[in-house]
Amino acid sequence: MPEPETKDSSDKEKENAKQDEKDKDTAAGKKSPKGSAKSKPDSAKGKPDSAKGKPGSAKGKPDSAKGKSTPAKSPTPGKAPAKAGGKGGDKKKKEEPKIETPTDAEATEEEGLPEGVVPLFLSSKTQEIFHCRMDEDVTIENPIKIITKDEIMEDLRMRAGVCDFAPLKQDIINYPTDEILVVYDSEFKYGQNFYVALTEEAKEKILSAGVEDAEAEGGEAEEEIIYTYTPPESKEWVSLGSEKEIKEENVVENRRRIKVSVRRIRKEFGGPANFSDRNVADTKDGYIECKGYDDRTFDLKKLELDKSTQAIPTLQEEGTQTDWKYPRNANTQYYPREFSNQEKEAILSSKNLPNFISDVTPRFKAALQQNEIMDVFFIDWLHLGDGDQSFGSKADNHLKEYQSFTDLQFSKEKRITCIQWHPTIKGVVAVSVAEKMTFDDRIDSAAKVIMTPSLILIWSFTDPIHPQLLLEAPDDIYSFQFNPSDPNIIAGGCYNGQVVLWDISAHADRLKQQRGGNRNKKTNVLPGFEDPNALKTPIVRYCAVSSIENSHKATITDLLWVPDHMEVNRMGVPQENKSLQNCQLMTCATDYCVLFWDTRPPKGPSQLLTKKTDDKGPKNPMGVPNTFKHLDLSWKPFLRVHLHKSEPGGDHSPTKFSISEKQGDRGSLNKATDGLDTSKSDAMGGGYYSSMKPGSGKEKRTLQSVKTHFYVGSEDGEVVFVDWMPQKDQDTGKIQTPKPDYYHAVHDGPVMSLQRSPFFNDVVLCVGGWTFTIWKEGINSGPILQSCSSPVRYTAGFWSPSRPAVFFIAKVDGSVDVWDILDKTHEPSLTQSVSPVQITTIFPFPVSQKQHLLAVGDNAGTLHILEIPWSLRQPTPNELATVSNYVEREVKRRSFVVQRWDFREHEKREIENELKKKAGIAPNVVLTDEEVEYRMKQEYHQFKEEEQSFLRELGLLKEEDEPLPET
C-alpha cells in the first residue's frame, strides 16, 4: 500500500510543477517588453536601472526593438530545472523568489529610452511648419529629421504656449549646437509619435546606431547576391558588306563653312561682356521657325529600296442590285468607212454642198469664239469648293461686331484720337483718348484739364473690362506708335507739341498672360496681409519728354518711326543704320514744320554713357526706368523741315505725311548691308538707346536709292510733294528747306489720312473733307482718281492689308464705307453703321490668315473691334495684276487729259492772236529761252555798271591802276 501512495503523490507533484511553469511563463510574457526577451532575468531583476545607465546596450537601441521580439531565446526561470527532472528540480523551483511585475513607468524605462532623449507629441500643424509630416517627410525607413534651433525659437515666439516644443523650451535654449535631432516613432514605442535628442551624446548614438543597422542590412544583401563576370571572347572579324553602308552614311562637308566676324570698338577691348536673357516674343526676329515643305528641286538617288509584296490575293466579296434589261442587238464599227472616188465627185459637184456650208459657217464661227473665251473642258463641280476652304463664307459680306472696349473712368465721354496694334503680341491694341474740347474751352476750364490724367489705354482680348496698362502723359496724346524693332518702346505726340517716350519693359509679361491670368491668380497670402493694389491696372509714367522750347508750337497730328535700315543726318542725307534698330522718328504739326528726332545720346564729351546697371530697373521714387534719362527735358530735333509755299500768302500746315521707305523693306541697302552688326542684345530693355551714340558720318554709307521726297497733307486740304533735304537758297544764301515741287488743293477740308498702299509703294490714298483721292508718285499734274463729294464728311481712311483694291473710309455719321476700285469707283461697295456717334480713326489688322479685324474708335471713347468678312479679306485671282493695270490706265488717262489741256490752251491763244490781228492790235511776242537768258544777262551787266558808278561818286570804290605793259 505505501508504494502506490508514493507513486500517486509523485504524479500530483509533477502536474503541479507543470502548472506552475505555465503560470510563470504567462507572467514572464506579460512583464517582458518588446525587445527585452534577449536579456537575462537576473539582469532585469537585480539591476533595474541598467537600461538607463547603458544606452548603448541591446536594451538602449531603439531600432533594435522594432518588431524583433524573440521570447523563445530567453530562458524562462524554472524551465531548466524542469528539464533536469526529478525532485531536486522541484525543490529548486520552490526555493526561487517570485519575479515582481513592474509598473508602466518602470516598463518604459526598461524598454531602453536613452539618456537625453525625451518623447514628444507633434501635432499636424507643427509637422507642416517643420516639414516632418508622418509617412511623407519622415517614414519608417527614414525616421530622422534635423530641425534648426532658430526655427524652433521662431515658432515659440510666434505661437508661444500653443507650440508643441513649449515644454522643452529651456532645454532647447541650453542646447549647445544649432541642429536638433527629432526621430519619428511610428510604433509609439516611447508613448508619443516623436522623440527628441536633447544632448549631443544621445544624438550621436542614435545616428551611429542607424548607420550600423544600414551597414548590417547592406552586408546581408551583399552576401546573398554574387556577381560573376565572364569576359567576352575575341573573334576574327568577318566582313559582310556593312563597311560600305557606314561609309555611305558618313556626313561629308560639301560646302564652305560660314564665317562670322565680330567687331568691337578699340577702347572696349578686354572689357567684360554682359549677357542677359530676353523673351523670344519681344522681337519679331527673335525666333525663326523653319517649317518643312516639299522642295520640287530636291533630287535624291535611291541606292537601295526595300519593298514588300503579297503573293496571295486578298479575298473580296461585293454585291450589287441591278435591273435586268431586255436583250438587244448591238454592233461595233472597227474599220473606217470611206467614200469611193465616184461618190466623192458626186458629193462635190452637188448643189446641196454650198448651201450646207453657208448654213453651218455662222455656227462654226460662234463655236470657235466660245472656245477662245472659256475652257469647255473645265469641270465646274470639281472646283466648286476651292474658295470656301478658309474661315468664313462667301455669303458673309458685312462687318461683324467681334468685341468692344470702353473704360467708365478713363475713356468714357472722350474721343479716341489714335489706334495702334501691338506688333508682336496678338490680341493687344492700344488707344489714346483726349478731351472733346476746343482751344477756347481748354483755356476756360484749364484747372479741370490739368487735374484730368492724359492716358494711353492698352487693351487685351483676354480682359475686355479692365485695361492691361495705362500710359501717363503730360498732355492729351493725338498720335503715337510702337517701336517696330523694340515694341516695349512707345513714342507719342502731345497736344502741346511735346514728344513723349515710354518704356514698358517691366510690364511686358503682363500683356502676354492668358485669359484671366492677372485676375484669378491664386497666391498663398496670409489673411490680413493682402495687397490692395495687386488687381489694379498699373500706370506707367513717361521716361522722357522733349524740351518745350524746341518742340512743336501746335498739336502733333502724325508720328512715324524712321525704318530701321536707314537714318537721316543733320543735312537730311539718308545713310545706312548699322544697328538695324529704330532710333529716329518724324513728327508733324500745324506749325508749318516736320521735325526729325533721335533717341540716342548726342555726341560730345559732356554726355556720359549710361551704365548697364542703370537700365535694369527703376532707380527713382516715381518708378520710372532710366532708359531715356539722357533726353528728359533736353531733347530737341536735329532737323527741321519748314513747308514754304511757292507764292506769298503763308505756309503749309501739315496734318499727315508719308515717306516712301517702309519698315522691313531693306532693298535700298544693296551692298551697304555687308558687314552689318545685326546683334539686338542691347536693344531690349532700352539698353541700346542709352548706350549707343550716333556714329560718325564717315563710317556710314549714303543710301542713294532712298527718296527724300515725301507727301504731306495740310490743314487746308492741300497735298504737297516736298524734299526734306535742305538746300542753299539762291536769294538769301541760307541753307533751308526747298520749296515744294508741286502742291494741289483738291480737298475741301483738312487731310485726315495719308497712307501708301501696302502693295504699291508709289500709290497714295488721301482722305480729307468730303472727298478722297488716289495719287501716283511721279505724276505731278494731279490725282489719278478723285471721288465725288460725299453727303457726309470723311474722318479717316486705311488700305486693306490683304486686298490691293480695297480700302476703308470712316465718316462722321458713325458708318464705315468699303471701297473696291475693281468693282465700282462712283460709290462704295459696302456701307455699314458701326457707332451712333462720329468715328475718329480706324486701323485694320491681320490677326491670322483666317481672321482679319478692323479697329474703329469713335467720339464717345469706345473701341469697336469688327471682323472683316471672307469676301473683303481674300483677294480675287490676279487682283494684284489687275490693280496694277488699272493704275497704268489711269496714269495714261491723266497724261492724255494734260495733253488736251495744253492743246486747248494753245488753241485758245491762237484764236486770241487772230482776233487781235483782225482788230489791228500787235500780238504778244513769246520769247524763247535763249532770248530770255540773253535779256537777263544784259540787265545784270547794266545793273553792275550803275552800282560801280554810284560807289565811285561816294568815294567807296577805288580804281586800281592798270599795270604797265611788259617790255
PDB file of N, CA and C in Angstrom, residues 712-783:
ATOM      1  N   VAL A 712       2.865 115.331 -98.103  1.00  0.00           N
ATOM      2  CA  VAL A 712       2.366 115.987 -96.888  1.00  0.00           C
ATOM      3  C   VAL A 712       0.938 116.451 -97.157  1.00  0.00           C
ATOM      4  N   GLY A 713       0.034 116.124 -96.235  1.00  0.00           N
ATOM      5  CA  GLY A 713      -1.338 116.634 -96.301  1.00  0.00           C
ATOM      6  C   GLY A 713      -1.513 117.790 -95.346  1.00  0.00           C
ATOM      7  N   SER A 714      -2.101 118.873 -95.801  1.00  0.00           N
ATOM      8  CA  SER A 714      -2.169 120.098 -94.997  1.00  0.00           C
ATOM      9  C   SER A 714      -3.553 120.296 -94.396  1.00  0.00           C
ATOM     10  N   GLU A 715      -3.620 121.283 -93.536  1.00  0.00           N
ATOM     11  CA  GLU A 715      -4.878 121.636 -92.867  1.00  0.00           C
ATOM     12  C   GLU A 715      -5.863 122.275 -93.821  1.00  0.00           C
ATOM     13  N   ASP A 716      -5.364 122.827 -94.949  1.00  0.00           N
ATOM     14  CA  ASP A 716      -6.225 123.475 -95.937  1.00  0.00           C
ATOM     15  C   ASP A 716      -6.671 122.516 -97.037  1.00  0.00           C
ATOM     16  N   GLY A 717      -6.418 121.217 -96.879  1.00  0.00           N
ATOM     17  CA  GLY A 717      -6.821 120.261 -97.898  1.00  0.00           C
ATOM     18  C   GLY A 717      -5.849 120.136 -99.047  1.00  0.00           C
ATOM     19  N   GLU A 718      -4.598 120.582 -98.868  1.00  0.00           N
ATOM     20  CA  GLU A 718      -3.602 120.524 -99.939  1.00  0.00           C
ATOM     21  C   GLU A 718      -2.759 119.260 -99.794  1.00  0.00           C
ATOM     22  N   VAL A 719      -2.337 118.745-100.923  1.00  0.00           N
ATOM     23  CA  VAL A 719      -1.392 117.631-100.972  1.00  0.00           C
ATOM     24  C   VAL A 719      -0.088 118.188-101.527  1.00  0.00           C
ATOM     25  N   VAL A 720       0.975 118.150-100.691  1.00  0.00           N
ATOM     26  CA  VAL A 720       2.244 118.792-101.001  1.00  0.00           C
ATOM     27  C   VAL A 720       3.290 117.700-101.214  1.00  0.00           C
ATOM     28  N   PHE A 721       4.109 117.872-102.246  1.00  0.00           N
ATOM     29  CA  PHE A 721       5.223 116.963-102.527  1.00  0.00           C
ATOM     30  C   PHE A 721       6.502 117.770-102.380  1.00  0.00           C
ATOM     31  N   VAL A 722       7.307 117.451-101.334  1.00  0.00           N
ATOM     32  CA  VAL A 722       8.438 118.297-100.969  1.00  0.00           C
ATOM     33  C   VAL A 722       9.626 117.405-100.642  1.00  0.00           C
ATOM     34  N   ASP A 723      10.824 118.003-100.680  1.00  0.00           N
ATOM     35  CA  ASP A 723      12.079 117.319-100.356  1.00  0.00           C
ATOM     36  C   ASP A 723      12.513 117.769 -98.970  1.00  0.00           C
ATOM     37  N   TRP A 724      12.815 116.778 -98.061  1.00  0.00           N
ATOM     38  CA  TRP A 724      13.224 117.158 -96.715  1.00  0.00           C
ATOM     39  C   TRP A 724      14.698 117.570 -96.638  1.00  0.00           C
ATOM     40  N   MET A 725      15.474 117.306 -97.667  1.00  0.00           N
ATOM     41  CA  MET A 725      16.906 117.639 -97.622  1.00  0.00           C
ATOM     42  C   MET A 725      17.088 119.144 -97.836  1.00  0.00           C
ATOM     43  N   PRO A 726      17.688 119.836 -96.878  1.00  0.00           N
ATOM     44  CA  PRO A 726      17.841 121.296 -97.033  1.00  0.00           C
ATOM     45  C   PRO A 726      18.836 121.635 -98.144  1.00  0.00           C
ATOM     46  N   GLN A 727      18.586 122.774 -98.781  1.00  0.00           N
ATOM     47  CA  GLN A 727      19.438 123.255 -99.859  1.00  0.00           C
ATOM     48  C   GLN A 727      19.717 124.740 -99.663  1.00  0.00           C
ATOM     49  N   LYS A 728      20.723 125.235-100.376  1.00  0.00           N
ATOM     50  CA  LYS A 728      21.087 126.640-100.261  1.00  0.00           C
ATOM     51  C   LYS A 728      20.165 127.484-101.131  1.00  0.00           C
ATOM     52  N   ASP A 729      19.554 128.470-100.508  1.00  0.00           N
ATOM     53  CA  ASP A 729      18.633 129.339-101.224  1.00  0.00           C
ATOM     54  C   ASP A 729      19.423 130.319-102.093  1.00  0.00           C
ATOM     55  N   GLN A 730      18.986 130.475-103.330  1.00  0.00           N
ATOM     56  CA  GLN A 730      19.698 131.365-104.255  1.00  0.00           C
ATOM     57  C   GLN A 730      19.503 132.826-103.912  1.00  0.00           C
ATOM     58  N   ASP A 731      18.369 133.159-103.307  1.00  0.00           N
ATOM     59  CA  ASP A 731      18.096 134.569-102.999  1.00  0.00           C
ATOM     60  C   ASP A 731      18.811 135.009-101.729  1.00  0.00           C
ATOM     61  N   THR A 732      18.672 134.217-100.634  1.00  0.00           N
ATOM     62  CA  THR A 732      19.213 134.641 -99.339  1.00  0.00           C
ATOM     63  C   THR A 732      20.565 134.005 -99.033  1.00  0.00           C
ATOM     64  N   GLY A 733      20.916 132.904 -99.690  1.00  0.00           N
ATOM     65  CA  GLY A 733      22.167 132.232 -99.398  1.00  0.00           C
ATOM     66  C   GLY A 733      22.118 131.343 -98.170  1.00  0.00           C
ATOM     67  N   LYS A 734      20.964 131.219 -97.514  1.00  0.00           N
ATOM     68  CA  LYS A 734      20.836 130.386 -96.334  1.00  0.00           C
ATOM     69  C   LYS A 734      20.499 128.948 -96.742  1.00  0.00           C
ATOM     70  N   ILE A 735      20.878 128.025 -95.872  1.00  0.00           N
ATOM     71  CA  ILE A 735      20.522 126.621 -96.094  1.00  0.00           C
ATOM     72  C   ILE A 735      19.166 126.367 -95.442  1.00  0.00           C
ATOM     73  N   GLN A 736      18.184 126.071 -96.226  1.00  0.00           N
ATOM     74  CA  GLN A 736      16.826 125.877 -95.726  1.00  0.00           C
ATOM     75  C   GLN A 736      16.113 124.864 -96.608  1.00  0.00           C
ATOM     76  N   THR A 737      14.932 124.496 -96.163  1.00  0.00           N
ATOM     77  CA  THR A 737      14.134 123.519 -96.905  1.00  0.00           C
ATOM     78  C   THR A 737      13.698 124.113 -98.239  1.00  0.00           C
ATOM     79  N   PRO A 738      13.888 123.407 -99.320  1.00  0.00           N
ATOM     80  CA  PRO A 738      13.450 123.970-100.618  1.00  0.00           C
ATOM     81  C   PRO A 738      11.932 124.065-100.697  1.00  0.00           C
ATOM     82  N   LYS A 739      11.500 124.855-101.623  1.00  0.00           N
ATOM     83  CA  LYS A 739      10.053 124.985-101.829  1.00  0.00           C
ATOM     84  C   LYS A 739       9.498 123.705-102.437  1.00  0.00           C
ATOM     85  N   PRO A 740       8.227 123.422-102.223  1.00  0.00           N
ATOM     86  CA  PRO A 740       7.657 122.161-102.724  1.00  0.00           C
ATOM     87  C   PRO A 740       7.760 122.046-104.244  1.00  0.00           C
ATOM     88  N   ASP A 741       7.932 120.825-104.709  1.00  0.00           N
ATOM     89  CA  ASP A 741       7.938 120.583-106.147  1.00  0.00           C
ATOM     90  C   ASP A 741       6.589 120.924-106.757  1.00  0.00           C
ATOM     91  N   TYR A 742       5.546 120.555-106.077  1.00  0.00           N
ATOM     92  CA  TYR A 742       4.194 120.926-106.506  1.00  0.00           C
ATOM     93  C   TYR A 742       3.240 120.679-105.346  1.00  0.00           C
ATOM     94  N   TYR A 743       2.086 121.288-105.396  1.00  0.00           N
ATOM     95  CA  TYR A 743       1.011 121.026-104.440  1.00  0.00           C
ATOM     96  C   TYR A 743      -0.314 121.303-105.138  1.00  0.00           C
ATOM     97  N   HIS A 744      -1.335 120.583-104.711  1.00  0.00           N
ATOM     98  CA  HIS A 744      -2.674 120.713-105.291  1.00  0.00           C
ATOM     99  C   HIS A 744      -3.682 120.789-104.156  1.00  0.00           C
ATOM    100  N   ALA A 745      -4.533 121.785-104.229  1.00  0.00           N
ATOM    101  CA  ALA A 745      -5.614 121.935-103.252  1.00  0.00           C
ATOM    102  C   ALA A 745      -6.857 121.243-103.817  1.00  0.00           C
ATOM    103  N   VAL A 746      -6.990 119.954-103.540  1.00  0.00           N
ATOM    104  CA  VAL A 746      -8.074 119.161-104.119  1.00  0.00           C
ATOM    105  C   VAL A 746      -9.140 118.802-103.095  1.00  0.00           C
ATOM    106  N   HIS A 747      -8.835 118.950-101.808  1.00  0.00           N
ATOM    107  CA  HIS A 747      -9.802 118.578-100.773  1.00  0.00           C
ATOM    108  C   HIS A 747     -10.434 119.835-100.184  1.00  0.00           C
ATOM    109  N   ASP A 748     -11.696 119.692 -99.799  1.00  0.00           N
ATOM    110  CA  ASP A 748     -12.436 120.814 -99.229  1.00  0.00           C
ATOM    111  C   ASP A 748     -12.449 120.756 -97.707  1.00  0.00           C
ATOM    112  N   GLY A 749     -11.427 120.208 -97.116  1.00  0.00           N
ATOM    113  CA  GLY A 749     -11.292 120.130 -95.663  1.00  0.00           C
ATOM    114  C   GLY A 749      -9.904 119.640 -95.315  1.00  0.00           C
ATOM    115  N   PRO A 750      -9.558 119.636 -94.043  1.00  0.00           N
ATOM    116  CA  PRO A 750      -8.215 119.180 -93.660  1.00  0.00           C
ATOM    117  C   PRO A 750      -8.002 117.710 -94.004  1.00  0.00           C
ATOM    118  N   VAL A 751      -6.761 117.371 -94.357  1.00  0.00           N
ATOM    119  CA  VAL A 751      -6.425 115.990 -94.704  1.00  0.00           C
ATOM    120  C   VAL A 751      -6.370 115.176 -93.408  1.00  0.00           C
ATOM    121  N   MET A 752      -7.194 114.111 -93.337  1.00  0.00           N
ATOM    122  CA  MET A 752      -7.289 113.277 -92.146  1.00  0.00           C
ATOM    123  C   MET A 752      -6.455 112.000 -92.239  1.00  0.00           C
ATOM    124  N   SER A 753      -6.184 111.521 -93.447  1.00  0.00           N
ATOM    125  CA  SER A 753      -5.387 110.302 -93.624  1.00  0.00           C
ATOM    126  C   SER A 753      -4.564 110.432 -94.892  1.00  0.00           C
ATOM    127  N   LEU A 754      -3.317 109.967 -94.811  1.00  0.00           N
ATOM    128  CA  LEU A 754      -2.417 109.950 -95.957  1.00  0.00           C
ATOM    129  C   LEU A 754      -1.569 108.693 -95.826  1.00  0.00           C
ATOM    130  N   GLN A 755      -1.872 107.680 -96.634  1.00  0.00           N
ATOM    131  CA  GLN A 755      -1.235 106.381 -96.460  1.00  0.00           C
ATOM    132  C   GLN A 755      -0.881 105.773 -97.806  1.00  0.00           C
ATOM    133  N   ARG A 756       0.285 105.132 -97.844  1.00  0.00           N
ATOM    134  CA  ARG A 756       0.722 104.426 -99.043  1.00  0.00           C
ATOM    135  C   ARG A 756       0.143 103.016 -99.048  1.00  0.00           C
ATOM    136  N   SER A 757      -0.088 102.510-100.251  1.00  0.00           N
ATOM    137  CA  SER A 757      -0.630 101.167-100.396  1.00  0.00           C
ATOM    138  C   SER A 757       0.408 100.138 -99.949  1.00  0.00           C
ATOM    139  N   PRO A 758      -0.001  99.097 -99.197  1.00  0.00           N
ATOM    140  CA  PRO A 758       0.972  98.063 -98.807  1.00  0.00           C
ATOM    141  C   PRO A 758       1.453  97.212 -99.972  1.00  0.00           C
ATOM    142  N   PHE A 759       0.795  97.300-101.136  1.00  0.00           N
ATOM    143  CA  PHE A 759       1.191  96.504-102.304  1.00  0.00           C
ATOM    144  C   PHE A 759       1.903  97.345-103.357  1.00  0.00           C
ATOM    145  N   PHE A 760       1.592  98.651-103.430  1.00  0.00           N
ATOM    146  CA  PHE A 760       2.228  99.558-104.391  1.00  0.00           C
ATOM    147  C   PHE A 760       2.790 100.734-103.605  1.00  0.00           C
ATOM    148  N   ASN A 761       4.106 100.819-103.555  1.00  0.00           N
ATOM    149  CA  ASN A 761       4.737 101.833-102.719  1.00  0.00           C
ATOM    150  C   ASN A 761       4.553 103.240-103.270  1.00  0.00           C
ATOM    151  N   ASP A 762       4.237 103.361-104.543  1.00  0.00           N
ATOM    152  CA  ASP A 762       4.099 104.687-105.145  1.00  0.00           C
ATOM    153  C   ASP A 762       2.654 105.112-105.298  1.00  0.00           C
ATOM    154  N   VAL A 763       1.712 104.379-104.719  1.00  0.00           N
ATOM    155  CA  VAL A 763       0.286 104.722-104.769  1.00  0.00           C
ATOM    156  C   VAL A 763      -0.134 105.182-103.375  1.00  0.00           C
ATOM    157  N   VAL A 764      -0.732 106.377-103.290  1.00  0.00           N
ATOM    158  CA  VAL A 764      -1.040 107.005-102.005  1.00  0.00           C
ATOM    159  C   VAL A 764      -2.533 107.309-101.946  1.00  0.00           C
ATOM    160  N   LEU A 765      -3.145 106.954-100.798  1.00  0.00           N
ATOM    161  CA  LEU A 765      -4.548 107.277-100.534  1.00  0.00           C
ATOM    162  C   LEU A 765      -4.608 108.499 -99.631  1.00  0.00           C
ATOM    163  N   CYS A 766      -5.381 109.493-100.031  1.00  0.00           N
ATOM    164  CA  CYS A 766      -5.522 110.728 -99.269  1.00  0.00           C
ATOM    165  C   CYS A 766      -7.011 110.967 -99.009  1.00  0.00           C
ATOM    166  N   VAL A 767      -7.369 111.164 -97.718  1.00  0.00           N
ATOM    167  CA  VAL A 767      -8.764 111.372 -97.322  1.00  0.00           C
ATOM    168  C   VAL A 767      -8.840 112.704 -96.593  1.00  0.00           C
ATOM    169  N   GLY A 768      -9.755 113.568 -97.009  1.00  0.00           N
ATOM    170  CA  GLY A 768      -9.928 114.852 -96.362  1.00  0.00           C
ATOM    171  C   GLY A 768     -11.212 115.524 -96.808  1.00  0.00           C
ATOM    172  N   GLY A 769     -11.877 116.181 -95.884  1.00  0.00           N
ATOM    173  CA  GLY A 769     -13.120 116.871 -96.226  1.00  0.00           C
ATOM    174  C   GLY A 769     -14.215 115.890 -96.596  1.00  0.00           C
ATOM    175  N   TRP A 770     -14.819 116.127 -97.766  1.00  0.00           N
ATOM    176  CA  TRP A 770     -15.910 115.280 -98.243  1.00  0.00           C
ATOM    177  C   TRP A 770     -15.482 114.401 -99.417  1.00  0.00           C
ATOM    178  N   THR A 771     -14.165 114.331 -99.687  1.00  0.00           N
ATOM    179  CA  THR A 771     -13.683 113.564-100.838  1.00  0.00           C
ATOM    180  C   THR A 771     -12.441 112.770-100.445  1.00  0.00           C
ATOM    181  N   PHE A 772     -12.086 111.835-101.300  1.00  0.00           N
ATOM    182  CA  PHE A 772     -10.813 111.125-101.176  1.00  0.00           C
ATOM    183  C   PHE A 772     -10.163 111.081-102.556  1.00  0.00           C
ATOM    184  N   THR A 773      -8.840 110.988-102.570  1.00  0.00           N
ATOM    185  CA  THR A 773      -8.082 110.949-103.820  1.00  0.00           C
ATOM    186  C   THR A 773      -7.029 109.865-103.733  1.00  0.00           C
ATOM    187  N   ILE A 774      -6.626 109.365-104.894  1.00  0.00           N
ATOM    188  CA  ILE A 774      -5.540 108.393-105.012  1.00  0.00           C
ATOM    189  C   ILE A 774      -4.483 108.998-105.930  1.00  0.00           C
ATOM    190  N   TRP A 775      -3.234 109.041-105.432  1.00  0.00           N
ATOM    191  CA  TRP A 775      -2.132 109.682-106.126  1.00  0.00           C
ATOM    192  C   TRP A 775      -1.118 108.642-106.561  1.00  0.00           C
ATOM    193  N   LYS A 776      -0.437 108.940-107.649  1.00  0.00           N
ATOM    194  CA  LYS A 776       0.659 108.117-108.152  1.00  0.00           C
ATOM    195  C   LYS A 776       1.923 108.960-108.111  1.00  0.00           C
ATOM    196  N   GLU A 777       2.925 108.460-107.357  1.00  0.00           N
ATOM    197  CA  GLU A 777       4.165 109.233-107.245  1.00  0.00           C
ATOM    198  C   GLU A 777       4.837 109.346-108.610  1.00  0.00           C
ATOM    199  N   GLY A 778       5.205 110.555-108.968  1.00  0.00           N
ATOM    200  CA  GLY A 778       5.771 110.834-110.279  1.00  0.00           C
ATOM    201  C   GLY A 778       4.808 111.537-111.206  1.00  0.00           C
ATOM    202  N   ILE A 779       3.523 111.512-110.871  1.00  0.00           N
ATOM    203  CA  ILE A 779       2.505 112.228-111.657  1.00  0.00           C
ATOM    204  C   ILE A 779       2.252 113.561-110.965  1.00  0.00           C
ATOM    205  N   ASN A 780       2.737 114.652-111.566  1.00  0.00           N
ATOM    206  CA  ASN A 780       2.686 115.959-110.925  1.00  0.00           C
ATOM    207  C   ASN A 780       1.418 116.736-111.235  1.00  0.00           C
ATOM    208  N   SER A 781       0.646 116.286-112.202  1.00  0.00           N
ATOM    209  CA  SER A 781      -0.493 117.093-112.638  1.00  0.00           C
ATOM    210  C   SER A 781      -1.689 116.977-111.714  1.00  0.00           C
ATOM    211  N   GLY A 782      -1.751 115.924-110.884  1.00  0.00           N
ATOM    212  CA  GLY A 782      -2.895 115.766-110.000  1.00  0.00           C
ATOM    213  C   GLY A 782      -3.152 114.310-109.684  1.00  0.00           C
ATOM    214  N   PRO A 783      -4.239 114.008-108.970  1.00  0.00           N
ATOM    215  CA  PRO A 783      -4.538 112.626-108.605  1.00  0.00           C
ATOM    216  C   PRO A 783      -5.019 111.818-109.811  1.00  0.00           C
TER     217      PRO A 783
END
